[in-house]
Amino acid sequence: MSILQVERLSIAFGGVRAIDDVTLSVPRACVFSIIGPNGAGKTTLFNLISGVYRPAAGRVLLDGVDVSGFAPDRLARRGLSRTFQNLQIFFRLSALENVMVGRNRHETTNVIQDLLHLPAVRRQNRATREAALAALARVGLEADADKPAGSLPYGAMKRLEIARALASEPQVLLLDEPAAGCNPVETGELDEIIRAIVREGVTIVLVEHDMRLVMNISDRIHVLANGRTLTEGSAAEVRSNPAVVEAYLGTHNARGRAVA
Amino acid sequence: MARLIDSRYTPLVAVVFVALALPLIFPSPFYYRIGALVFIFALAVIGLNLLMGFAGQVSLGHAGFLGIGAYAVAIGPTHLGLPSWFCIFAGAGASALVAYVVGQPILRLKGHYLAVATLGFGLMIAIVLTNEAGWTGGPDGMSVPRLVLFGWPVHGSKAWYWVAAGTLAVGVALALNLIDSPSGRALQAIHDSEVAALVLGVRVARKKLGVFVISAVYASVAGSYLALLNGHITPDLAGFMRSIELVAMVVLGGMGSIFGSLVGAGVLVVLPQALTGFHDYEHMALGLIVMGFMILLRRGIVPTLGAALAGRAP
Amino acid sequence: MAEFLQFLFSGLTVGAVYALVALGFTLIYNASGIINFAQGEFVMLGGMTTVFLALAGVPLPLAAVLAVVAAVAIGLLLHRFAIEPARGADTVTLIMITIGASIFLRGAAQVVFDKRFHSLPHLFGTDPLRIGGAAILPQSLVVLAGATVIVVLLWVFIDRTLFGKAVIATAANRLAARLVGINTGHMIGFSFAISAAIGALAGILVTPITLTSYDVGTLLALKGFAAAMLGGMGYALGAVVGGLLLGLLEAFSAGYLSSKYKDVVAFLVILAVFFVMPQGLLGRAKVERV
Ligand SMILES: Nc1ncnc2c1ncn2[C@@H]1O[C@H](COP(=O)(O)OP(=O)(O)O)[C@@H](O)[C@H]1O
Ligand SMILES: [Mg+2]
């Protein structure tokens, strides 16, 4: 059975139907990509799936359970996490502390224990720290652990968000344009990082404009345009679909031309 | 970096050191009173800083909790015959309860809405304290019986200086503990990005409520001490100006800096004392200080100094 | 019925003042995104300056004009020396700056004027008019008429002049307004001036009924702000509706429930509105972008 299902999901802002009757089904432990021109509704779809927005209609099922309308933290505790297209870094904290926040749902001390700094808290802090360092290492940022998160280069912040989400040990991880602002080398590293995550059984839902990355890595690709599903298929199928080429060229999206 | 000054437990060491050293340079016993006032306000300000500086939630009504703590040690012994020490705890408990109940709806608001809601909450407490004259003495206030601890009556500035210093040290230690804990990291995360904290599974509403309750308890204890130190209280203690004074102390010293809270409380308690001859100008001065700092030294004294020191270090 | 009418009129009278304060908030908020907590001080300055100029022998109409001019000047100074230098600061910083300004103005008023309550003569005397058994002060009608005139003038100005169009453009999208050549800094300064004038006028109109003193500004600011949020932050019509509603709410809870706790009742109702419709009564619901 698929790990994540979206059924006839819709939301509108004012008159704009940002997501309009979208249905899709994501198999377990694969890379499922969502592409489409700017404004197609990709980020909005992520916001709906992760509980940041409430759908006007339709359902979201996570591991077979209807989670429509669940708050994001509740979804996160059920194993769904994400990164953001517009970075949401904790600027006040170091890179390591950012990732430590990702461990929050696994931390068991209560606020009274925290105030008193009981031995349980000390143990907890150590365990959290180790897990966070491991997560940082998975994205190649272990050397930057103690730097203020805000001082990292853009591409590193994108990866920091991935590490942070990984630290929460999700079953499903939504990545919103992780390669934006990355040079070709970094994009290559990202490819490796994503593959490693999937090998561990995590399902990746990827929104990305870098078509080389998408075509290389995706098991399935879902194409959105104007909030609606255009088509879905394997990389080869999507690449050869004239409607997809037209949707991209119609918006004069330079990166999109790589599709053709 | 700010860490140079504000590294873990340095503020605690500073409090202990300052508390022990100050009496050596006090020219007269009057100064014990000012010292006690600084410590008591610092306690409330640290609590508020946990809420504002770390969790990023404004409260323009925190003096309401000062008021609850203060009236607890006035009403409890006078009307109910309860011992004062017990009433300090009872007041803290009442403040925690009020914060817990009021915080659930109010903390769902953000930005300006939160500011107005908390401001309104503070005013409501002040209105209740003014109107329920049978219990509170109304606008003229009421006198506060002395605290007796283990048969030892705590009175005089000197005694309160040491009680306040000890309590402040505990307050500082607890705050520092909290910051370096799962809860503390979660709060700072909420400050920067609530949505990112949420998608990582942080129970944002619960964390905010928790720190609101904690900050209420800090303020309540400070309120009880103020009442006991002064021997008389009026609803002004819970009023808007007091709330603003607390916030001003937080931002003056530096949001998110425990050490800054001590400095902020020190400056704003000592300054009016230095200006006693100009009592009429007190509000003008406070207004100017708040505006000036917000415009010129937005980050507050301690973080700015910390950055300057770090900049000079190799 | 007479009682009901009585409450209705007193509610509308204070409500009109809240509406004007709320309107002042809205103007500044739309131009700059700033909530000006010193808005209530303009009301205080209008009333107090008029009172003291009149006491000094200045004829009342001239005193009133001078008071408005003084308030506008202070509004402009506030903008120039406190708001402008803090451009780009975060919400808490801006809140604290305007609160600092409010405390400063209050402290200054206490020094320049005094700490007592003052009144102004009623424009048409104090003989109440009898309407349906209720006794209505003529000055109440003056306040209502004055508020109506101010609202209409403001509306005409914004709707019919090029300058007004620039105000609307700035409110809709500050960046876009700058790109088409509107000096948004001037717009913000201008909004402070107009808000100060409106506040001062409200203070002059209502002082004969409610009295004034150096410290009336805080509560007025809170209520004007609450009214603006009740109606829907950023909507001029919302400010007027919110102000009148708040006034009525207070008058009726004072009349039928408890005069001591009228503010508490009003506040609780407003909180309830925030939770049920965070966008206010007339505002449009928005989803925060991520
Ligand atoms: N919170 C919101 N309020 C109003 N409109 C929104 C909001 N979020 C998204 N939209 C609109 O929905 C459409 C889809 O946007 P988005 O999902 O960001 O596209 P993509 O990520 O595919 O580039 C756009 O027209 C955008 O303006
Ligand atoms: Mg997007």
mmCIF file of C-alpha atoms and ligand atoms in Angstrom, chain A residues 37-44 85-86 176-177 207 209, chain C residues 290, ligand 2:
data_model
loop_
_atom_site.group_PDB
_atom_site.id
_atom_site.type_symbol
_atom_site.label_atom_id
_atom_site.label_comp_id
_atom_site.label_asym_id
_atom_site.label_seq_id
_atom_site.Cartn_x
_atom_site.Cartn_y
_atom_site.Cartn_z
ATOM 1 C CA PRO A 37 5.952 25.883 -13.694
ATOM 2 C CA ASN A 38 6.171 28.599 -11.053
ATOM 3 C CA GLY A 39 2.813 29.206 -9.458
ATOM 4 C CA ALA A 40 1.575 25.741 -10.389
ATOM 5 C CA GLY A 41 0.714 25.037 -6.771
ATOM 6 C CA LYS A 42 3.579 22.747 -5.715
ATOM 7 C CA THR A 43 4.379 24.568 -2.486
ATOM 8 C CA THR A 44 0.690 24.909 -1.725
ATOM 9 C CA GLN A 85 11.298 26.698 -0.322
ATOM 10 C CA ASN A 86 11.655 29.984 1.559
ATOM 11 C CA ASP A 176 10.694 21.908 -1.519
ATOM 12 C CA GLU A 177 13.308 22.946 -4.115
ATOM 13 C CA VAL A 207 9.596 19.534 -5.623
ATOM 14 C CA HIS A 209 13.151 22.803 -10.876
ATOM 15 C CA VAL C 290 4.825 30.003 4.005
HETATM 16 MG MG MG D 2 7.020 26.835 -4.644
#
